[in-house]
Amino acid sequence: MQRWEQCLFNLFHGVVAVTGLVYLTMKYAMTPIDPFAVINHPWQPVMLSVHVVAAPVFIAVFGMIFRSHTLSKLLSPRPDNRRSGWTALLSFSAMALSGYLLQVVSSPAWLTGLVWAHVSTSLIFVAGYGMHLVVGWRLSQVAREASGIAREARVRP
């Protein structure tokens, strides 16, 4: 995986996560001052628009990461960081599917169920991917330290 792919993925992950959380807060946790208002906050449509526009780019970048990183790790015999990777992969798939279905469903019952599914899988993805980053960083630190110790052992007579 290239460094720019990881940076782009993390950037869009942040944009989609923050706009989704802010939109969720505005839609379900705020009450409008005007009882006849259609929206709860003036920025609510902007947050939804940014979320909906950034999400397909996020999914496309995920596809690049999947090709360059995920497939090679799944086919590797080494189980390093695989549990958090599977959590992120499965929750991302459910999150993306529920997000797309939210845009086309008109039944109130289905809409409510999809909102719950999208929010819950999104929270699981954010936690799983965060854990994946932390564990990956720790594993790379251990590998760097081990290579440094091995390098020092070779240099010393």
Short mmCIF file of C-alpha atoms in Angstrom, two decimals:
data_model
loop_
_atom_site.label_atom_id
_atom_site.label_comp_id
_atom_site.label_asym_id
_atom_site.label_seq_id
_atom_site.Cartn_x
_atom_site.Cartn_y
_atom_site.Cartn_z
CA MET A 1 0.00 0.00 0.00
CA GLN A 2 1.31 3.40 -0.94
CA ARG A 3 1.58 6.15 1.66
CA TRP A 4 -0.64 8.49 -0.39
CA GLU A 5 -3.38 5.82 -0.51
CA GLN A 6 -3.35 5.53 3.25
CA CYS A 7 -3.40 9.32 3.69
CA LEU A 8 -6.25 9.71 1.20
CA PHE A 9 -8.22 6.93 2.89
CA ASN A 10 -7.69 8.46 6.33
CA LEU A 11 -8.67 11.90 5.04
CA PHE A 12 -11.95 10.69 3.56
CA HIS A 13 -12.55 8.46 6.57
CA GLY A 14 -12.33 11.57 8.75
CA VAL A 15 -14.57 13.65 6.49
CA VAL A 16 -17.25 10.97 6.23
CA ALA A 17 -17.12 10.10 9.95
CA VAL A 18 -17.24 13.70 11.15
CA THR A 19 -19.99 14.81 8.78
CA GLY A 20 -22.00 11.70 9.60
CA LEU A 21 -21.68 12.24 13.33
CA VAL A 22 -22.51 15.95 13.06
CA TYR A 23 -25.50 15.20 10.83
CA LEU A 24 -26.71 12.50 13.23
CA THR A 25 -26.47 14.96 16.12
CA MET A 26 -28.29 17.69 14.22
CA LYS A 27 -31.05 15.40 13.00
CA TYR A 28 -31.77 13.35 16.12
CA ALA A 29 -30.35 15.22 19.13
CA MET A 30 -31.38 18.81 18.38
CA THR A 31 -34.79 20.40 18.48
CA PRO A 32 -35.59 23.38 16.27
CA ILE A 33 -36.53 26.75 17.73
CA ASP A 34 -39.33 27.10 15.19
CA PRO A 35 -41.96 24.36 15.68
CA PHE A 36 -42.72 24.45 11.93
CA ALA A 37 -39.10 24.02 10.82
CA VAL A 38 -38.30 21.14 8.48
CA ILE A 39 -34.69 20.90 9.70
CA ASN A 40 -33.27 21.16 13.20
CA HIS A 41 -30.18 23.21 12.34
CA PRO A 42 -29.28 25.46 9.38
CA TRP A 43 -26.14 23.41 8.64
CA GLN A 44 -27.98 20.08 8.57
CA PRO A 45 -28.45 19.97 4.75
CA VAL A 46 -24.79 20.92 4.22
CA MET A 47 -23.57 18.12 6.48
CA LEU A 48 -25.75 15.59 4.69
CA SER A 49 -24.59 16.83 1.27
CA VAL A 50 -20.90 16.65 2.18
CA HIS A 51 -21.42 13.20 3.72
CA VAL A 52 -23.26 11.87 0.66
CA VAL A 53 -20.73 13.37 -1.81
CA ALA A 54 -17.63 12.25 0.12
CA ALA A 55 -18.87 8.70 0.81
CA PRO A 56 -18.55 7.37 -2.80
CA VAL A 57 -15.01 8.75 -3.00
CA PHE A 58 -14.29 7.05 0.33
CA ILE A 59 -15.63 3.78 -1.08
CA ALA A 60 -13.50 4.17 -4.23
CA VAL A 61 -10.37 4.76 -2.15
CA PHE A 62 -11.34 1.72 -0.05
CA GLY A 63 -11.35 -0.27 -3.30
CA MET A 64 -7.78 0.84 -4.01
CA ILE A 65 -6.72 -0.08 -0.48
CA PHE A 66 -8.51 -3.41 -0.78
CA ARG A 67 -6.58 -4.24 -3.94
CA SER A 68 -3.19 -3.08 -2.70
CA HIS A 69 -3.36 -4.00 1.00
CA THR A 70 -6.30 -6.12 2.12
CA LEU A 71 -6.06 -8.92 -0.43
CA SER A 72 -2.35 -9.41 0.17
CA LYS A 73 -2.90 -9.51 3.94
CA LEU A 74 -5.78 -11.97 3.61
CA LEU A 75 -3.64 -14.28 1.47
CA SER A 76 -0.63 -13.96 3.77
CA PRO A 77 0.01 -16.78 6.24
CA ARG A 78 0.92 -14.22 8.94
CA PRO A 79 -2.07 -13.39 11.17
CA ASP A 80 -0.74 -9.97 12.27
CA ASN A 81 -3.55 -7.46 12.87
CA ARG A 82 -6.10 -9.69 11.16
CA ARG A 83 -8.90 -9.50 13.76
CA SER A 84 -9.24 -5.71 13.58
CA GLY A 85 -8.82 -5.89 9.82
CA TRP A 86 -11.73 -8.32 9.49
CA THR A 87 -13.82 -6.14 11.81
CA ALA A 88 -13.12 -3.09 9.67
CA LEU A 89 -13.70 -4.97 6.40
CA LEU A 90 -17.04 -6.52 7.37
CA SER A 91 -18.41 -3.43 9.08
CA PHE A 92 -17.32 -1.26 6.13
CA SER A 93 -19.24 -3.50 3.74
CA ALA A 94 -22.41 -3.38 5.85
CA MET A 95 -22.00 0.37 6.40
CA ALA A 96 -21.63 1.09 2.68
CA LEU A 97 -24.57 -1.14 1.73
CA SER A 98 -26.88 0.38 4.33
CA GLY A 99 -25.77 3.88 3.30
CA TYR A 100 -26.69 3.27 -0.31
CA LEU A 101 -30.00 1.66 0.61
CA LEU A 102 -30.87 4.65 2.82
CA GLN A 103 -31.01 6.78 -0.31
CA VAL A 104 -33.57 4.64 -2.15
CA VAL A 105 -35.88 3.24 0.55
CA SER A 106 -39.22 4.98 1.08
CA SER A 107 -40.93 2.77 3.66
CA PRO A 108 -40.71 4.30 7.16
CA ALA A 109 -40.08 0.92 8.78
CA TRP A 110 -37.24 0.07 6.38
CA LEU A 111 -35.84 3.58 6.73
CA THR A 112 -35.72 3.31 10.52
CA GLY A 113 -34.06 -0.10 10.34
CA LEU A 114 -31.50 1.09 7.83
CA VAL A 115 -30.68 4.17 9.91
CA TRP A 116 -30.01 1.91 12.89
CA ALA A 117 -27.96 -0.47 10.75
CA HIS A 118 -25.97 2.35 9.17
CA VAL A 119 -25.21 4.11 12.45
CA SER A 120 -24.29 0.91 14.30
CA THR A 121 -22.06 -0.47 11.53
CA SER A 122 -20.46 2.96 11.14
CA LEU A 123 -19.58 3.06 14.82
CA ILE A 124 -18.19 -0.47 14.63
CA PHE A 125 -16.15 0.49 11.56
CA VAL A 126 -14.73 3.63 13.19
CA ALA A 127 -13.74 1.62 16.29
CA GLY A 128 -12.43 -1.36 14.29
CA TYR A 129 -10.43 0.76 11.87
CA GLY A 130 -9.06 2.86 14.73
CA MET A 131 -7.94 -0.31 16.47
CA HIS A 132 -6.48 -1.56 13.19
CA LEU A 133 -4.37 1.61 12.91
CA VAL A 134 -3.18 1.42 16.52
CA VAL A 135 -2.26 -2.27 16.34
CA GLY A 136 -0.57 -1.77 12.96
CA TRP A 137 1.45 1.14 14.31
CA ARG A 138 2.54 -0.92 17.34
CA LEU A 139 3.52 -3.85 15.12
CA SER A 140 5.58 -1.57 12.88
CA GLN A 141 7.29 -0.09 15.96
CA VAL A 142 8.19 -3.59 17.20
CA ALA A 143 9.50 -4.51 13.74
CA ARG A 144 11.62 -1.35 13.58
CA GLU A 145 13.05 -2.00 17.03
CA ALA A 146 13.79 -5.62 16.13
CA SER A 147 15.55 -4.59 12.91
CA GLY A 148 17.52 -1.97 14.84
CA ILE A 149 18.65 -4.55 17.41
CA ALA A 150 19.56 -6.97 14.62
CA ARG A 151 21.50 -4.22 12.81
CA GLU A 152 23.41 -3.36 16.01
CA ALA A 153 24.26 -7.04 16.56
CA ARG A 154 25.69 -7.27 13.03
CA VAL A 155 27.74 -4.08 13.41
CA ARG A 156 29.31 -5.04 16.76
CA PRO A 157 32.33 -7.32 16.45
#
